[in-house]
mmCIF file of C-alpha atoms in Angstrom:
data_model
loop_
_atom_site.group_PDB
_atom_site.id
_atom_site.type_symbol
_atom_site.label_atom_id
_atom_site.label_comp_id
_atom_site.label_asym_id
_atom_site.label_seq_id
_atom_site.Cartn_x
_atom_site.Cartn_y
_atom_site.Cartn_z
ATOM 1 C CA MET A 1 0.000 0.000 0.000
ATOM 2 C CA LYS A 2 1.115 3.541 -0.698
ATOM 3 C CA ALA A 3 0.145 6.311 1.714
ATOM 4 C CA SER A 4 -2.148 9.005 0.400
ATOM 5 C CA GLU A 5 -0.965 12.589 0.808
ATOM 6 C CA GLU A 6 -3.460 13.007 3.671
ATOM 7 C CA LEU A 7 -2.222 9.877 5.458
ATOM 8 C CA ALA A 8 1.427 10.894 5.042
ATOM 9 C CA LYS A 9 0.680 14.417 6.274
ATOM 10 C CA GLY A 10 -1.164 13.087 9.344
ATOM 11 C CA LEU A 11 1.582 10.662 10.280
ATOM 12 C CA GLN A 12 4.168 13.415 9.768
ATOM 13 C CA ALA A 13 2.275 15.602 12.282
ATOM 14 C CA VAL A 14 2.353 12.767 14.819
ATOM 15 C CA LEU A 15 6.047 12.172 14.145
ATOM 16 C CA VAL A 16 6.889 15.836 14.714
ATOM 17 C CA ASP A 17 4.970 16.036 17.992
ATOM 18 C CA LEU A 18 6.569 12.827 19.256
ATOM 19 C CA ILE A 19 10.061 14.102 18.467
ATOM 20 C CA ASP A 20 9.269 17.392 20.166
ATOM 21 C CA LEU A 21 7.781 15.571 23.166
ATOM 22 C CA SER A 22 11.098 13.788 23.630
ATOM 23 C CA LEU A 23 12.947 17.115 23.444
ATOM 24 C CA VAL A 24 10.602 18.883 25.866
ATOM 25 C CA GLY A 25 10.861 15.909 28.219
ATOM 26 C CA LYS A 26 14.662 15.902 28.173
ATOM 27 C CA GLN A 27 14.849 19.673 28.677
ATOM 28 C CA ALA A 28 12.658 19.347 31.775
ATOM 29 C CA HIS A 29 14.565 16.240 32.925
ATOM 30 C CA TRP A 30 17.845 18.165 32.964
ATOM 31 C CA ASN A 31 16.530 21.346 34.541
ATOM 32 C CA ILE A 32 13.938 20.494 37.196
ATOM 33 C CA VAL A 33 14.491 21.429 40.805
ATOM 34 C CA GLY A 34 12.393 21.113 43.906
ATOM 35 C CA PRO A 35 10.186 18.676 45.784
ATOM 36 C CA ASN A 36 9.914 15.170 44.380
ATOM 37 C CA PHE A 37 12.816 15.854 42.033
ATOM 38 C CA ARG A 38 14.091 12.290 41.793
ATOM 39 C CA ASP A 39 10.747 10.644 41.027
ATOM 40 C CA LEU A 40 9.862 13.196 38.347
ATOM 41 C CA HIS A 41 13.391 13.083 36.928
ATOM 42 C CA LEU A 42 13.012 9.323 36.434
ATOM 43 C CA GLN A 43 9.450 9.601 35.088
ATOM 44 C CA LEU A 44 10.608 12.099 32.488
ATOM 45 C CA ASP A 45 13.155 9.597 31.219
ATOM 46 C CA GLU A 46 10.311 7.093 30.809
ATOM 47 C CA VAL A 47 8.329 9.626 28.759
ATOM 48 C CA VAL A 48 11.352 10.408 26.605
ATOM 49 C CA ALA A 49 12.089 6.725 25.989
ATOM 50 C CA ALA A 50 8.467 6.048 25.019
ATOM 51 C CA ALA A 51 8.330 9.077 22.728
ATOM 52 C CA ARG A 52 11.527 7.975 20.998
ATOM 53 C CA LEU A 53 10.240 4.428 20.557
ATOM 54 C CA HIS A 54 6.947 5.676 19.116
ATOM 55 C CA THR A 55 8.842 8.118 16.883
ATOM 56 C CA ASP A 56 10.777 5.270 15.340
ATOM 57 C CA THR A 57 7.635 3.179 14.912
ATOM 58 C CA ILE A 58 5.778 5.995 13.135
ATOM 59 C CA ALA A 59 8.743 6.901 10.913
ATOM 60 C CA GLU A 60 9.245 3.275 9.928
ATOM 61 C CA ARG A 61 5.523 2.858 9.287
ATOM 62 C CA MET A 62 5.686 5.904 7.026
ATOM 63 C CA ARG A 63 8.530 4.306 5.076
ATOM 64 C CA ALA A 64 6.603 1.040 4.821
ATOM 65 C CA LEU A 65 3.804 3.104 3.255
ATOM 66 C CA HIS A 66 6.286 4.780 0.871
ATOM 67 C CA ALA A 67 6.060 8.150 2.628
ATOM 68 C CA VAL A 68 9.164 10.088 3.625
ATOM 69 C CA PRO A 69 9.415 11.117 7.304
ATOM 70 C CA ASP A 70 10.999 14.463 8.092
ATOM 71 C CA GLY A 71 12.564 14.676 11.535
ATOM 72 C CA ARG A 72 14.942 17.561 10.868
ATOM 73 C CA SER A 73 15.266 20.149 13.621
ATOM 74 C CA GLU A 74 13.997 22.944 11.371
ATOM 75 C CA THR A 75 10.881 20.903 10.569
ATOM 76 C CA ILE A 76 10.231 20.234 14.254
ATOM 77 C CA ALA A 77 10.680 23.923 15.101
ATOM 78 C CA LYS A 78 8.308 25.036 12.332
ATOM 79 C CA THR A 79 5.562 22.430 12.596
ATOM 80 C CA SER A 80 5.284 21.087 16.149
ATOM 81 C CA SER A 81 2.012 21.792 17.911
ATOM 82 C CA LEU A 82 3.723 21.659 21.329
ATOM 83 C CA ALA A 83 4.626 24.741 23.336
ATOM 84 C CA ASP A 84 8.306 25.603 23.552
ATOM 85 C CA ALA A 85 10.179 24.189 26.526
ATOM 86 C CA GLU A 86 11.075 26.664 29.256
ATOM 87 C CA GLU A 87 14.638 27.918 29.299
ATOM 88 C CA GLY A 88 16.703 27.499 32.450
ATOM 89 C CA LEU A 89 15.778 25.881 35.737
ATOM 90 C CA ILE A 90 12.124 25.075 36.385
ATOM 91 C CA THR A 91 10.316 23.800 39.440
ATOM 92 C CA THR A 92 8.942 20.310 39.571
ATOM 93 C CA GLY A 93 5.449 21.839 39.536
ATOM 94 C CA GLN A 94 6.215 23.790 36.357
ATOM 95 C CA ALA A 95 7.654 20.635 34.814
ATOM 96 C CA VAL A 96 4.523 18.652 35.666
ATOM 97 C CA ASP A 97 2.335 21.286 34.011
ATOM 98 C CA ALA A 98 4.546 21.496 30.925
ATOM 99 C CA ILE A 99 4.878 17.746 30.429
ATOM 100 C CA VAL A 100 1.187 17.043 30.986
ATOM 101 C CA ALA A 101 0.366 19.768 28.444
ATOM 102 C CA ALA A 102 2.874 18.288 25.953
ATOM 103 C CA LEU A 103 1.539 14.772 26.461
ATOM 104 C CA ASP A 104 -2.065 15.918 26.069
ATOM 105 C CA LYS A 105 -1.260 17.952 22.952
ATOM 106 C CA THR A 106 0.545 15.001 21.381
ATOM 107 C CA VAL A 107 -2.428 12.748 22.134
ATOM 108 C CA ALA A 108 -4.729 15.380 20.590
ATOM 109 C CA THR A 109 -2.622 15.282 17.416
ATOM 110 C CA VAL A 110 -2.897 11.494 17.284
ATOM 111 C CA ARG A 111 -6.628 11.558 17.958
ATOM 112 C CA GLY A 112 -7.037 14.314 15.374
ATOM 113 C CA ILE A 113 -5.864 12.056 12.556
ATOM 114 C CA TYR A 114 -7.240 8.788 13.912
ATOM 115 C CA ASP A 115 -10.461 8.564 11.893
ATOM 116 C CA ALA A 116 -8.756 9.463 8.624
ATOM 117 C CA VAL A 117 -5.997 6.930 9.281
ATOM 118 C CA GLU A 118 -8.498 4.242 10.209
ATOM 119 C CA GLU A 119 -10.275 4.780 6.907
ATOM 120 C CA ALA A 120 -7.099 4.883 4.810
ATOM 121 C CA ASP A 121 -5.033 2.231 6.592
ATOM 122 C CA PRO A 122 -6.662 0.402 9.524
ATOM 123 C CA ALA A 123 -3.411 -1.429 10.317
ATOM 124 C CA THR A 124 -1.728 1.841 11.252
ATOM 125 C CA THR A 125 -4.375 2.542 13.879
ATOM 126 C CA ASP A 126 -2.869 -0.277 15.950
ATOM 127 C CA GLU A 127 0.246 1.871 16.345
ATOM 128 C CA LEU A 128 -1.813 4.975 17.076
ATOM 129 C CA ASN A 129 -3.735 3.110 19.782
ATOM 130 C CA GLN A 130 -0.499 2.164 21.536
ATOM 131 C CA ILE A 131 0.662 5.773 21.478
ATOM 132 C CA ILE A 132 -2.641 7.050 22.874
ATOM 133 C CA LEU A 133 -2.771 4.439 25.631
ATOM 134 C CA GLN A 134 0.763 5.028 26.838
ATOM 135 C CA LEU A 135 0.794 8.820 26.625
ATOM 136 C CA GLU A 136 -2.574 9.148 28.361
ATOM 137 C CA GLN A 137 -1.289 6.932 31.156
ATOM 138 C CA PHE A 138 1.809 9.112 31.518
ATOM 139 C CA SER A 139 -0.376 12.228 31.574
ATOM 140 C CA TRP A 140 -2.466 10.804 34.406
ATOM 141 C CA MET A 141 0.505 9.542 36.401
ATOM 142 C CA ILE A 142 2.582 12.708 36.100
ATOM 143 C CA GLY A 143 -0.449 14.961 36.536
ATOM 144 C CA ALA A 144 -1.287 13.128 39.765
ATOM 145 C CA GLU A 145 1.773 14.830 41.285
ATOM 146 C CA LYS A 146 -0.313 17.987 41.620
ATOM 147 C CA MET A 147 -3.833 16.589 42.028
ATOM 148 C CA LYS A 148 -5.779 17.142 45.204
ATOM 149 C CA PRO A 149 -8.284 14.561 46.455
ATOM 150 C CA THR A 150 -11.922 15.550 46.348
ATOM 151 C CA LYS A 151 -14.160 14.904 49.324
ATOM 152 C CA ALA A 152 -16.956 12.458 48.701
#
């Protein structure tokens, strides 16, 4: 099968956000300070590793569909839907907010192309499902750092 222009464009958007997620995660990983530093530091490495794994899967799927992935830094800078990472040291609370936002935005990108991908190439949705499941779990787990219990 050969990817349609729409399918290639959608997968490229996912690829870009995944690459940027790994960059945002590493920037936070190196520069967080404050309470619960060690746990968040380690969690961020898990996010980065997952993003990199999913990046490779999407890029290789694109090649299998005869599309050409573009992971160049200039492409990421121009086309990512994620907010820029903060410069300098950031608190663990700021890192939680930034990473949860990046995870949620990446999931939104994946969900935004899901129906079109399912119609064009249902096999690729298996990969998209894995990305959604893992990134949503990370969002919940990292976001829980700042959640407050509600009284029943």
